[in-house]
Coordinates of C-alpha atoms in Angstrom, one line a residue:
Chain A
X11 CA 0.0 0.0 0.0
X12 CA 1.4 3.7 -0.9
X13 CA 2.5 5.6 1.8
X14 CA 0.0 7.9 2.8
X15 CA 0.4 11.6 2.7
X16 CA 0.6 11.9 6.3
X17 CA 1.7 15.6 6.7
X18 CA -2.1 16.3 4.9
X19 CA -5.0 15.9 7.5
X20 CA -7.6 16.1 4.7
X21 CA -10.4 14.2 6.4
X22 CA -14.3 14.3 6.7
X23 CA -13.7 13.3 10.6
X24 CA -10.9 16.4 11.2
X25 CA -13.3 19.0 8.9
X26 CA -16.3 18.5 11.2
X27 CA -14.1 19.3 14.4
X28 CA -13.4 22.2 12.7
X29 CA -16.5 22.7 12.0
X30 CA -17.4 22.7 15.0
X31 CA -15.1 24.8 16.9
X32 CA -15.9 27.6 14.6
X33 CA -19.8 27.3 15.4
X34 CA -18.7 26.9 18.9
X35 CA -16.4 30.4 18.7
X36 CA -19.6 32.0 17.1
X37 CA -21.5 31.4 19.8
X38 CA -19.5 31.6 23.0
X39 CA -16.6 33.6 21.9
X40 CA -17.9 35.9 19.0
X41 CA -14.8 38.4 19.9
X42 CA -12.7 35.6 18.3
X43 CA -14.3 36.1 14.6
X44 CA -11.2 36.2 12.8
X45 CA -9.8 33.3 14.1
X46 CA -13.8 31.0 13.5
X47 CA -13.7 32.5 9.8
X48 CA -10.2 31.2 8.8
X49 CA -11.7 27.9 10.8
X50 CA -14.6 28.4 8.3
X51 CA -12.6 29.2 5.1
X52 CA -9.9 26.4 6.0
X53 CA -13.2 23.7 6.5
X54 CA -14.1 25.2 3.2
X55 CA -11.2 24.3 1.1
X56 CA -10.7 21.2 3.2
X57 CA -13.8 20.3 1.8
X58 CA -13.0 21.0 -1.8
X59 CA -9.6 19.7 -1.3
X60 CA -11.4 15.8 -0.6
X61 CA -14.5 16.1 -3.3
X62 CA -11.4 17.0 -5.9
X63 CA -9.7 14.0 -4.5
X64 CA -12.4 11.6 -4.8
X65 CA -13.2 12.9 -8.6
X66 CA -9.6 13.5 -9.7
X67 CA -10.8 10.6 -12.1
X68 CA -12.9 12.7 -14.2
X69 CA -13.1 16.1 -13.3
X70 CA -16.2 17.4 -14.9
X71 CA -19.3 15.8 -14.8
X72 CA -18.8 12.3 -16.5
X73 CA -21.7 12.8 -19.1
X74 CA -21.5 12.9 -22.7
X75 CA -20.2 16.5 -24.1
Chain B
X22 CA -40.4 39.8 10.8
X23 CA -37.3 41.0 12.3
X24 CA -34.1 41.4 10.2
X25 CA -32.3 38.5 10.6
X26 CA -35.8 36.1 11.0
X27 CA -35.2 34.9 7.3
X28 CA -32.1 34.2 7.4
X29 CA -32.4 32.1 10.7
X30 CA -35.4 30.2 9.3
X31 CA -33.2 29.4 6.5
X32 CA -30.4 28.2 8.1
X33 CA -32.9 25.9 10.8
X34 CA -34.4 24.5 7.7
X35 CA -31.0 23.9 6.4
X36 CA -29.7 22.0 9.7
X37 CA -33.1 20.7 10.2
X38 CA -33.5 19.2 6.9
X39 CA -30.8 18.0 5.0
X40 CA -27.8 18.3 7.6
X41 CA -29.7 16.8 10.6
X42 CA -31.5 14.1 8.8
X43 CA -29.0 12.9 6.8
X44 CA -26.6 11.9 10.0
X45 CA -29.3 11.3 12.7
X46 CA -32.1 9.5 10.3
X47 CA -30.4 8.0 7.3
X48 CA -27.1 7.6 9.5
X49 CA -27.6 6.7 12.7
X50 CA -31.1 5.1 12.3
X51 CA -31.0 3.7 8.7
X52 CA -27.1 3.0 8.5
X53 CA -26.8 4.9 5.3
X54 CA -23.0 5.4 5.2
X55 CA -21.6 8.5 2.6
X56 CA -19.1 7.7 0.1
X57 CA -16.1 9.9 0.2
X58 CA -18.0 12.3 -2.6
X59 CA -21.0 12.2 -0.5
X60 CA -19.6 13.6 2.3
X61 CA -17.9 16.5 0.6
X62 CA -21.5 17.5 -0.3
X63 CA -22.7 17.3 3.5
X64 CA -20.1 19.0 4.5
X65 CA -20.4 21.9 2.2
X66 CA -24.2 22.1 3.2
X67 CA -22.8 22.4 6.8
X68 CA -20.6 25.3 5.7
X69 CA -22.9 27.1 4.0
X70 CA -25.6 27.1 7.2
X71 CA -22.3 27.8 9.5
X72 CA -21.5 31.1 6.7
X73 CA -24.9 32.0 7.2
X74 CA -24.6 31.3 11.0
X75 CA -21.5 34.1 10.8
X76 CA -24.1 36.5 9.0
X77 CA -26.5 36.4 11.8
X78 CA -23.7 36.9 14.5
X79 CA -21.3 39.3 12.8
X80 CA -24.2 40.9 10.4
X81 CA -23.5 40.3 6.2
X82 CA -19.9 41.5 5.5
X83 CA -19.1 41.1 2.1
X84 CA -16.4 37.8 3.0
X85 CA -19.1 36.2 4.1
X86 CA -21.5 36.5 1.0
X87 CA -18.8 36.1 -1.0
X88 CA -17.6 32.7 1.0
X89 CA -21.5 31.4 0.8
X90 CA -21.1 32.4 -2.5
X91 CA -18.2 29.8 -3.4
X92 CA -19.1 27.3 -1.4
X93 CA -22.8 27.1 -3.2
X94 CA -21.4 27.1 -6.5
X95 CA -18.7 24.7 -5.7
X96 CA -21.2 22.9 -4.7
X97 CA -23.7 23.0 -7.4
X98 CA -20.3 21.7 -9.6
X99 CA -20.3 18.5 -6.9
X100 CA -23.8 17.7 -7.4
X101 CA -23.7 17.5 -11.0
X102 CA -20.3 15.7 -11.0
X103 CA -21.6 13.2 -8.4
X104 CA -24.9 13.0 -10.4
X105 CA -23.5 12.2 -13.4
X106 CA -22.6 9.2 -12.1
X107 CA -25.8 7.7 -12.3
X108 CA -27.9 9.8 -14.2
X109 CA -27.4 7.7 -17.4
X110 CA -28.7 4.8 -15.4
X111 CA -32.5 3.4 -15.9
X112 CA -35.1 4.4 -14.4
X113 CA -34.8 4.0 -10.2
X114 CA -31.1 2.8 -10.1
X115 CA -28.6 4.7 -8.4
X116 CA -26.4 4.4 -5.4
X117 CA -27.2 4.1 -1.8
X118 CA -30.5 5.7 0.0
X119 CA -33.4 7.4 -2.2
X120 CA -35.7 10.3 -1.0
X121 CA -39.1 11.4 -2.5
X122 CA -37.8 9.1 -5.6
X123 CA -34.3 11.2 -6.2
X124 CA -31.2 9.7 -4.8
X125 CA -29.1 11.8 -1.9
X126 CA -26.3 13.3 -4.3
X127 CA -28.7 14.7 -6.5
X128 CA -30.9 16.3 -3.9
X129 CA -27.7 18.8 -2.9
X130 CA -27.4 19.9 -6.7
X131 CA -31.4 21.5 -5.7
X132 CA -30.1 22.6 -2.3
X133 CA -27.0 24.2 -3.0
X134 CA -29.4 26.1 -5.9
X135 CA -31.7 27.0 -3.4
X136 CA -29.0 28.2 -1.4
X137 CA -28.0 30.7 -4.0
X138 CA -31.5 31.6 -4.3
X139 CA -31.7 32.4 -0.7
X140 CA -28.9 34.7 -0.5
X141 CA -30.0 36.6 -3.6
X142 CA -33.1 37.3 -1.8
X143 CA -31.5 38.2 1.2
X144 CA -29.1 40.5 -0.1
X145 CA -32.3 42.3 -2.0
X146 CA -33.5 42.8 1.3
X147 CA -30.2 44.2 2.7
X148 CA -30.4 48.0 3.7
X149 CA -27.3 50.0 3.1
X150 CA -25.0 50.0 5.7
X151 CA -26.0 46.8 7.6
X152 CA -23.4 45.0 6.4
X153 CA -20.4 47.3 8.6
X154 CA -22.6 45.5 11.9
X155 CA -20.6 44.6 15.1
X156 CA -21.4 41.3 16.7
X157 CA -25.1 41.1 17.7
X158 CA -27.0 39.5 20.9
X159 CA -28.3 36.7 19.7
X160 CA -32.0 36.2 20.1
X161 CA -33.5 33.0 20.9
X162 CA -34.2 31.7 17.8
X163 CA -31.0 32.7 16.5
X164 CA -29.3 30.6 19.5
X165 CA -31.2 27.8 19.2
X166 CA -30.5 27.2 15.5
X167 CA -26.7 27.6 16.4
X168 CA -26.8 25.1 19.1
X169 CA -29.2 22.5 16.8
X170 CA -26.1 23.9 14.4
X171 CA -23.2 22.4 17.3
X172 CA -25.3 19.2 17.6
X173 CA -25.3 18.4 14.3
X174 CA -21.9 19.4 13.3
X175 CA -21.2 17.1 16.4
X176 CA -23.1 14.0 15.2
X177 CA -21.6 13.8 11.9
X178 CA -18.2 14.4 13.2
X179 CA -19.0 10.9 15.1
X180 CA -20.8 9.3 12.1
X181 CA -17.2 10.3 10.0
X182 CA -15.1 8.7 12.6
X183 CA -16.6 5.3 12.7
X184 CA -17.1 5.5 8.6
X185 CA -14.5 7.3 7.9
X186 CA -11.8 7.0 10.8
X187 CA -9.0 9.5 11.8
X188 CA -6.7 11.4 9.5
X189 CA -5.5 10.3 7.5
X190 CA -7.7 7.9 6.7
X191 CA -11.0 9.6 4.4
X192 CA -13.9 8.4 2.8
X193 CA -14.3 5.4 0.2
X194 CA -15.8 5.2 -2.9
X195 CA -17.9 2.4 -2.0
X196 CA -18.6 2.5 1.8
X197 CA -19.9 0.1 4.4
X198 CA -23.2 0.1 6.1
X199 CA -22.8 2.7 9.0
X200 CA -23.0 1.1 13.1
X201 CA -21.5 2.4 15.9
X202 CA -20.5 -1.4 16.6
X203 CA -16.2 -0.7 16.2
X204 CA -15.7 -4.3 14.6
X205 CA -17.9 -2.9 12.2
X206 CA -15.5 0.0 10.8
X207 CA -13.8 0.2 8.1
X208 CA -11.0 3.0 7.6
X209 CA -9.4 3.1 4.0
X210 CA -6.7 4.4 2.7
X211 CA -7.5 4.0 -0.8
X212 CA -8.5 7.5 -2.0
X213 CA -5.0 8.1 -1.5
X214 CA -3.7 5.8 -4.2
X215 CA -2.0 7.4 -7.0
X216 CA -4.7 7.4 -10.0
X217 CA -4.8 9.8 -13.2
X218 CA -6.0 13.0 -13.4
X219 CA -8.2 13.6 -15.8
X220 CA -10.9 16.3 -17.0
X221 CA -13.5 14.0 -18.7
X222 CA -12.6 10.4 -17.3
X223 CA -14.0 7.8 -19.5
X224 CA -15.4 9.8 -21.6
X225 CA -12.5 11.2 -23.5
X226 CA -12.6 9.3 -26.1
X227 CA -10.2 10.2 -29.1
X228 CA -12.2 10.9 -32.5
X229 CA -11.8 7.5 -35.1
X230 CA -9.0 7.9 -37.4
X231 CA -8.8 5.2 -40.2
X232 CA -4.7 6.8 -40.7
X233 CA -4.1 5.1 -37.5
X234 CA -5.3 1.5 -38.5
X235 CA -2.6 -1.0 -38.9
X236 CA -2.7 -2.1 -42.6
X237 CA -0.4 -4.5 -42.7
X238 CA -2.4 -8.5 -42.7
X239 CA 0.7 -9.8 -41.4
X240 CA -0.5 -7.7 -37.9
X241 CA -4.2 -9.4 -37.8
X242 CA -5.2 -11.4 -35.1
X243 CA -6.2 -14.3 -37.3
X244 CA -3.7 -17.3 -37.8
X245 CA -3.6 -18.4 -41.7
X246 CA -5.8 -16.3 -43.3
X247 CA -6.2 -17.4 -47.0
X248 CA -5.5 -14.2 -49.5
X249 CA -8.0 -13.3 -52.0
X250 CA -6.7 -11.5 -54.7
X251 CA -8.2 -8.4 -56.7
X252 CA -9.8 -8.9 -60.0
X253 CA -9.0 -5.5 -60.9
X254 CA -8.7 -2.3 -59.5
X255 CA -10.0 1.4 -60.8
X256 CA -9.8 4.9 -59.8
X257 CA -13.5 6.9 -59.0
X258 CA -12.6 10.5 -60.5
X259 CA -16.1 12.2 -59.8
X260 CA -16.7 15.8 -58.7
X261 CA -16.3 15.2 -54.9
X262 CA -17.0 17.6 -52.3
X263 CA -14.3 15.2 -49.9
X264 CA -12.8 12.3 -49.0
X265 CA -14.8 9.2 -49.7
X266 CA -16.1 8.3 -46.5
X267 CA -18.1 5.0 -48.2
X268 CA -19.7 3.1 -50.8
X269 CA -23.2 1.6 -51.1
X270 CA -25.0 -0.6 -54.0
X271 CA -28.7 -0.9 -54.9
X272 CA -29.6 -3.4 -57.4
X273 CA -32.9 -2.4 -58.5
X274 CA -31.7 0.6 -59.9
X275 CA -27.9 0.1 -60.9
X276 CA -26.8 2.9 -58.9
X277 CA -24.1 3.6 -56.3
X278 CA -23.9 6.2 -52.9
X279 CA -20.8 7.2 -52.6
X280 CA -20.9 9.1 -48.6
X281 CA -18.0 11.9 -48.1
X282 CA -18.0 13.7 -44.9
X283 CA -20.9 15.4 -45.8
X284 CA -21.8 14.7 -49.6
X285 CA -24.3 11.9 -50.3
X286 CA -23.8 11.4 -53.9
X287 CA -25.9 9.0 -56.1
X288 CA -23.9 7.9 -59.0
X289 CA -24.5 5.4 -62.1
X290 CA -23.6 2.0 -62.4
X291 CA -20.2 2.5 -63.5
X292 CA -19.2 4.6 -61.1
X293 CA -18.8 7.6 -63.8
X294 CA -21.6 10.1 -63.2
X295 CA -22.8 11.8 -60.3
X296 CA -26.5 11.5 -60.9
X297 CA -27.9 13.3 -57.8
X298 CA -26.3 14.5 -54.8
X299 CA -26.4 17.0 -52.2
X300 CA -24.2 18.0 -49.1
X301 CA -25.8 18.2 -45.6
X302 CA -25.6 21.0 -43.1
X303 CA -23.7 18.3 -40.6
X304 CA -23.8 21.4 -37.7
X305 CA -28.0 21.8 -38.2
X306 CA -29.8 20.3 -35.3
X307 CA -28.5 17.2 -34.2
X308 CA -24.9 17.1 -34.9
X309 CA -24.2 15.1 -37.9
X310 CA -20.3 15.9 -36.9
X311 CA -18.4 13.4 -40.3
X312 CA -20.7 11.3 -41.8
X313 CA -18.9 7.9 -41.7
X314 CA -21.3 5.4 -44.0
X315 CA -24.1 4.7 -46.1
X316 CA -26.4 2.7 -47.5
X317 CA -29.7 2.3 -49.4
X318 CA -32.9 1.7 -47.1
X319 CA -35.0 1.6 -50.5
X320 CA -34.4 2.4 -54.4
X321 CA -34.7 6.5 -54.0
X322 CA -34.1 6.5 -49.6
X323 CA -30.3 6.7 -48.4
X324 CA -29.5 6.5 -44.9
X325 CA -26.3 8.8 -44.0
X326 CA -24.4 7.8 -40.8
X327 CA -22.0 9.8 -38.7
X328 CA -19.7 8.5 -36.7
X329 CA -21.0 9.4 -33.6
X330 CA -24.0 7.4 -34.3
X331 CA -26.3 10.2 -35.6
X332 CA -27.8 9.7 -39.0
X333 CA -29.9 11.7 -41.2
X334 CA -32.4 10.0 -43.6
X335 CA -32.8 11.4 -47.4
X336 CA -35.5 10.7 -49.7
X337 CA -34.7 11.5 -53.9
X338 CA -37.3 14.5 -55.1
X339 CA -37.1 16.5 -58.1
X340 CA -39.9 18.4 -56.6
X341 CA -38.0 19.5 -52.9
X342 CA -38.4 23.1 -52.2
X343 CA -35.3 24.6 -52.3
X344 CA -36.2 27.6 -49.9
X345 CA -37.3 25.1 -47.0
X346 CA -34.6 22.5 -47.2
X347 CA -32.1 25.6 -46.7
X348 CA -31.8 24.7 -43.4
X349 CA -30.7 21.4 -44.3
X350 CA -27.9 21.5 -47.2
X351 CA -25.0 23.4 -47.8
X352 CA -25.4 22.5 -51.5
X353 CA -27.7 21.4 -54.2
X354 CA -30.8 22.4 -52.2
X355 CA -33.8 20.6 -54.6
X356 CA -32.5 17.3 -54.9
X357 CA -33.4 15.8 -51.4
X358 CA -36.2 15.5 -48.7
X359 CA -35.0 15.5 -45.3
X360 CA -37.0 12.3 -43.7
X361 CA -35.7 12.6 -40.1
X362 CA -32.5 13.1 -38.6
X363 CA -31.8 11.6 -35.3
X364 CA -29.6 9.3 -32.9
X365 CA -28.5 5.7 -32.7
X366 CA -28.7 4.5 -29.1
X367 CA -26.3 1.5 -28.2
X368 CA -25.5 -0.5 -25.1
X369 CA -22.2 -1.8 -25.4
X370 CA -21.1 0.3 -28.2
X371 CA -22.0 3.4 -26.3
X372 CA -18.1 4.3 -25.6
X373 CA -17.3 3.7 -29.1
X374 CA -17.6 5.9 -32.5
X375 CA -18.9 3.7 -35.9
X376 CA -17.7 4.1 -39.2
X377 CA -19.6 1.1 -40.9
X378 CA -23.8 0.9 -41.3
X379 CA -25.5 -2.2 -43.3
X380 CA -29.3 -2.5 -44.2
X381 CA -30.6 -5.9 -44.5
X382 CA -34.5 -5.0 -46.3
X383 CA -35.9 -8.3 -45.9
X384 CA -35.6 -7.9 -41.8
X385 CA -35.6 -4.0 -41.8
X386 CA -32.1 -4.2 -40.2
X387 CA -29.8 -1.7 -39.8
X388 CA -26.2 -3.0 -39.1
X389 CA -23.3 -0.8 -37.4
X390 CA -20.0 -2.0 -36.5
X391 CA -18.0 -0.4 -33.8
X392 CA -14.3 0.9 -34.4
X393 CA -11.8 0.4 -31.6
X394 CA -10.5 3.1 -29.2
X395 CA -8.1 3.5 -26.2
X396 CA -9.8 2.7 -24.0
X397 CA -13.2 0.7 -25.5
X398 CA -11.6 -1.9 -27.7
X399 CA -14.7 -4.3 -28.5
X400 CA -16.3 -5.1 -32.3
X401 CA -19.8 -4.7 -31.5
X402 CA -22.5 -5.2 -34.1
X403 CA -25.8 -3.7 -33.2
X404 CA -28.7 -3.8 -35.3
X405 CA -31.4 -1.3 -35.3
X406 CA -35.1 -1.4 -36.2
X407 CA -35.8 0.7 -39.3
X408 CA -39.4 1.4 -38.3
X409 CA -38.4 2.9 -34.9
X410 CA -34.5 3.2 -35.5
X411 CA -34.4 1.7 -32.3
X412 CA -31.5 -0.9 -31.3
X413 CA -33.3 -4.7 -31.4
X414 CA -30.0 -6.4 -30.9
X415 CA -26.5 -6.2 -29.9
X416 CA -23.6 -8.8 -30.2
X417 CA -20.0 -9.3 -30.7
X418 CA -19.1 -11.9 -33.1
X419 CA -17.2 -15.5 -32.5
X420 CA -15.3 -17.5 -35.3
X421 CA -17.5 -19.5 -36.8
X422 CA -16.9 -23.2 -36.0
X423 CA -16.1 -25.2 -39.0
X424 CA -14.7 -22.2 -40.7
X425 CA -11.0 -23.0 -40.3
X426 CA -10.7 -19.9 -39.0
X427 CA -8.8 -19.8 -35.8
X428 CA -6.6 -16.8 -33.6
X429 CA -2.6 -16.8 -33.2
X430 CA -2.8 -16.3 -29.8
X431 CA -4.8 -18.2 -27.1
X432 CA -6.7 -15.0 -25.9
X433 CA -7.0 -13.5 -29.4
X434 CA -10.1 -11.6 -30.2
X435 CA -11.8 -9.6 -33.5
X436 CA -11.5 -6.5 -31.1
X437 CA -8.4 -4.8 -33.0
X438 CA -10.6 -5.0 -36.7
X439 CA -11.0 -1.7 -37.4
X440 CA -14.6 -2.3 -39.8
X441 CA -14.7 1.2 -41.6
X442 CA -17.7 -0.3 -44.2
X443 CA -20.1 -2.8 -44.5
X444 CA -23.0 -4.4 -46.4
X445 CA -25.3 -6.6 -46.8
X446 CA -25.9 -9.3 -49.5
X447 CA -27.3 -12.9 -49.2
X448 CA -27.9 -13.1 -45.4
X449 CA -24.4 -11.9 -44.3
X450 CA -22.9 -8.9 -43.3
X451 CA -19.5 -8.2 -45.4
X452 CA -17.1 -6.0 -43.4
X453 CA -14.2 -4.2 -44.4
X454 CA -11.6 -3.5 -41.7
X455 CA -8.9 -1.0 -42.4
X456 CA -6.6 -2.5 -39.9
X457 CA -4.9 -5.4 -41.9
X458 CA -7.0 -5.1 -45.0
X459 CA -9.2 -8.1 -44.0
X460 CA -13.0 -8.8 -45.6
X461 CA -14.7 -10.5 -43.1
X462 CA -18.2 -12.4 -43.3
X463 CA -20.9 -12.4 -40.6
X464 CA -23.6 -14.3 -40.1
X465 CA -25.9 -12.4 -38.0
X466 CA -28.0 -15.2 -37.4
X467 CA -25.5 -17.0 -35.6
X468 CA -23.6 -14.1 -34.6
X469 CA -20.4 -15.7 -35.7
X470 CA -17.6 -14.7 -38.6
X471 CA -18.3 -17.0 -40.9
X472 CA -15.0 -16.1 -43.5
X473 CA -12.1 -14.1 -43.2
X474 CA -9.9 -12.7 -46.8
X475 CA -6.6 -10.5 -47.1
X476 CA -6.9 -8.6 -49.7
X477 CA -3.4 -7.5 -50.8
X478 CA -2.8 -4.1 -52.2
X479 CA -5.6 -2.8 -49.7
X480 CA -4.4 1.1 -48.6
X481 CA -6.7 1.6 -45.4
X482 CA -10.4 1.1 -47.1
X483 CA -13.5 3.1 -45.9
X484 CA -15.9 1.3 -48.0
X485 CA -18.0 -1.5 -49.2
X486 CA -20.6 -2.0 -51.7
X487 CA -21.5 -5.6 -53.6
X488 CA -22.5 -5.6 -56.5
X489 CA -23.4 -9.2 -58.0
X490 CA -20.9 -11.2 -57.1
X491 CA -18.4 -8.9 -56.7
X492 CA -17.5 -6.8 -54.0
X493 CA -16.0 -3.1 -54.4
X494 CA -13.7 -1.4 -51.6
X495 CA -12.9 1.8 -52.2
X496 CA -10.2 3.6 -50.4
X497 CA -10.5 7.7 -49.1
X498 CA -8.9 8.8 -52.4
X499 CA -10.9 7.0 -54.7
X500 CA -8.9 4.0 -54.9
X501 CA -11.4 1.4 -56.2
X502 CA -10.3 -2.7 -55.7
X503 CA -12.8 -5.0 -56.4
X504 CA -12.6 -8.6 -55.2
X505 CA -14.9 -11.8 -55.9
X506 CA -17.3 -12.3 -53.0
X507 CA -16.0 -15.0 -50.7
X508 CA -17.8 -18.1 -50.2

């Protein structure tokens, strides 16, 4: 099996944490919004980062063009 | 309604609905388990509500819209991508769990739109200067959707460690049945595998290219395959508007169709005199792209095929209105009717372009032959009904036992014939391949080559036509070798 890339944390379980701790710093700690909207924009190209991943295959839609 | 009311409503519906059912009901309670393209979707729904979540606290600064912004059109693109997955598929297939009769991945392409919709009407409703707010006091509405926000974000942070694991393991392609049972998970590594990249995946597929077909018989896949020589050999020298793309025969009047890419020309006997012809608008309507073969469907109909499977039917009129059939030819406007112009559907020819059509008048068959490609390398023959010009049967043919025919190699197959023309005469199919300049016989009844014949001298043919007991293959330039039939 490949090595994995070890140094990238790019998973659903890690994103949600995230997630969460910048919903949790826009409720309890709203003085913090800097740091829950890099949170936010980090979850948000994790995210992108792993559909990418999974569709590195065939990048657009695979339909008939 | 105060300010913020939509908005909040919004965002509950959006935790509510799609976030919160899909981990605590279709997770938890149903076991439905998202694949790793799945849960790029949730979790861009989840990003979305939390953006909107950082409206309501913070008030709509413009790196907020524009984040919401992003994320819903990134995520209309996943939607579609995941969708097209299946969307080919018949009617109620498709992968995993199914709600109100539409699968999970193709709900979020209607969300994420909905999504965009929202925030257009929200920002309609925007006053100037709202969007330089400070943090607000949340009201009790707005705190309860933000906690129902925390629970959910919570639960599918659990549902994406049992399915999904710690980093770096991430989600699967195909995943197991969700339980919170431990001996139950499965954590995978394989997303991470090296694979391509590509931009259209299976479906770049490269355009047919007769050039590219191996002419040389000593390359065919078939051991010993007896030589039948040419009886003579001509040149067609007639006003062209192309490259002979094929050649067809139709006894009952002594005439020929010659095809070019987009010329259907109907010649005389000989082969000397271009009796009718006309050249079709390929771009109008369905695209026509190269026509790639023809044949006679009846003494004055000829059926024009293009390689991608589209085919336009012509009917011989000396009384066609020129000013109407504009839209159709390029050239010679009174000549033709138009009869239909359509699509081929295949099965297992789908992946592959055609450059070979065959019309057998006593069944109302239409014959195509497929021509190999990178990665679709299969000689399918699939015959089509010509009242509906609907596919009736599909198959790819065997050697014929008793025919003596036989492959050089244990796993040898008809898969690298490259059949750029076809016809039909006396209840068999006769196929020219370019690749190693073989004439093949099918017997579409039993599905099975019947004969195979090197013709030497061959220089990549595109066409076939018989004509008593003779057949004529005629190469792009004109190159005319006709050969007895085989037996």
């Amino acid at each position: 099996m490949p090595s994995p890339l070890w140094h990238d944390p790019a998973v659903e379980f890690l994103n949600f944490i995230i997630i969460f701790a910048a919903g949790y710093l826009v409720l309890r700690h709203p003085e913090r919004e800097r740091l829950a909207f890099r949170l936010l924009v980090a979850s948000s190209v994790l995210m992108a980062a792993l559909f990418l991943i999974g569709a590195r295959g065939s990048i657009l839609p695979g339909l008939n063009y | 309604m105060k300010p913020y009311t939509p908005l909040t409503l919004a965002v509950l519906a959006l935790v509510i609905g799609p976030i919160g059912i899909a981990v605590f009901v279709l997770g938890f309670v149903h076991g439905d388990s998202p694949c790793v393209l799945c849960w790029a979707q949730r979790t861009g729904m989840v990003l979305i509500a939390l953006t909107g979540l950082f409206v309501i606290r913070f008030g709509p600064r413009p790196r907020y819209i524009g984040l919401a912004v992003l994320l819903a059109a990134f995520g209309i693109y996943m939607g579609l991508r995941h969708s097209s997955l299946h969307l080919w598929r018949d009617v109620g297939q498709g992968f995993s769990a199914e709600i109100f009769g539409a699968h999970t991945y193709t709900w979020s392409m209607f969300i994420y739109w909905v999504s965009v919709v929202m925030m257009g009407a929200l920002l309609l409703m925007l006053k100037d200067g709202q969007a330089a707010s400070e943090a607000r006091r949340l009201r009790p509405l707005e705190r309860v959707t933000l906690w129902l926000f925390l629970l959910a974000a919570a639960g599918n942070a659990v549902q994406a460690f049992a399915s999904t694991g710690p980093p770096p393991y991430m989600g699967q392609g195909d995943p197991v049945r969700f339980s919170f049972n431990p001996a139950h998970w499965v954590w995978s590594l394989e997303e991470w595998r090296p694979a391509p990249i590509s931009l259209r995946g299976r479906w770049a597929i490269e355009k047919p290219d007769v050039g590219l077909a191996r002419a040389d018989p000593d390359g065919s896949p078939l051991a010993a395959v007896p030589v039948l020589a040419a009886s003579r050999r001509a040149t067609i020298a007639l006003p062209l508007d192309g490259p002979i793309a094929d050649l067809a025969y139709n006894e009952a009047t002594d005439r020929f169709l010659v095809t070019t890419e987009k010329g259907i020309y109907i010649t005389d006997g000989a082969l000397s005199r271009v009796l009718r012809h006309t050249v079709v608008d390929t771009m109008f309507s369905v695209d026509l792209a190269r026509l790639a073969a023809g044949t006679f469907l009846a003494p004055d109909t000829v059926l024009a095929v293009s390689e991608n499977k589209s085919y336009v039917v012509l009917r011989e009129s000396d009384r066609a209105d020129a000013v109407a059939n504009f839209r159709y030819f390029l050239a010679s406007f009174d000549r033709f009717e138009e009869l239909s112009r359509s699509r081929f559907t295949t099965v297992r020819a789908k992946m592959m372009y055609v450059m070979a059509v065959a019309f057998d008048p006593g069944t109302g068959s239409i014959f195509t032959m497929t021509v190999p490609n990178a990665k679709a390398r299969r000689l399918v023959v699939s015959r089509f009904d010509r009242r509906d010009m609907t596919l009736s049967e599909e198959f790819t043919p065997e050697l014929a036992p008793g025919s003596g025919l036989a492959f050089k190699a244990k796993d040898g197959s008809l898969d690298a014939f490259y059949v750029t023309g076809a016809a039909f005469h006396g209840g068999r199919i006769y196929a020219i391949s370019a690749a190693f300049g073989t004439l093949l016989t099918i017997d579409p009844a039993t599905r099975t080559v019947t004969s195979a014949r090197a013709i030497p001298g061959l220089d990549r043919p595109v066409g076939i036509a018989i004509k008593g007991a003779e057949a004529f293959i005629v190469d792009a330039a004109g190159g005319l070798t006709i050969v007895p039939l085989a037996p």
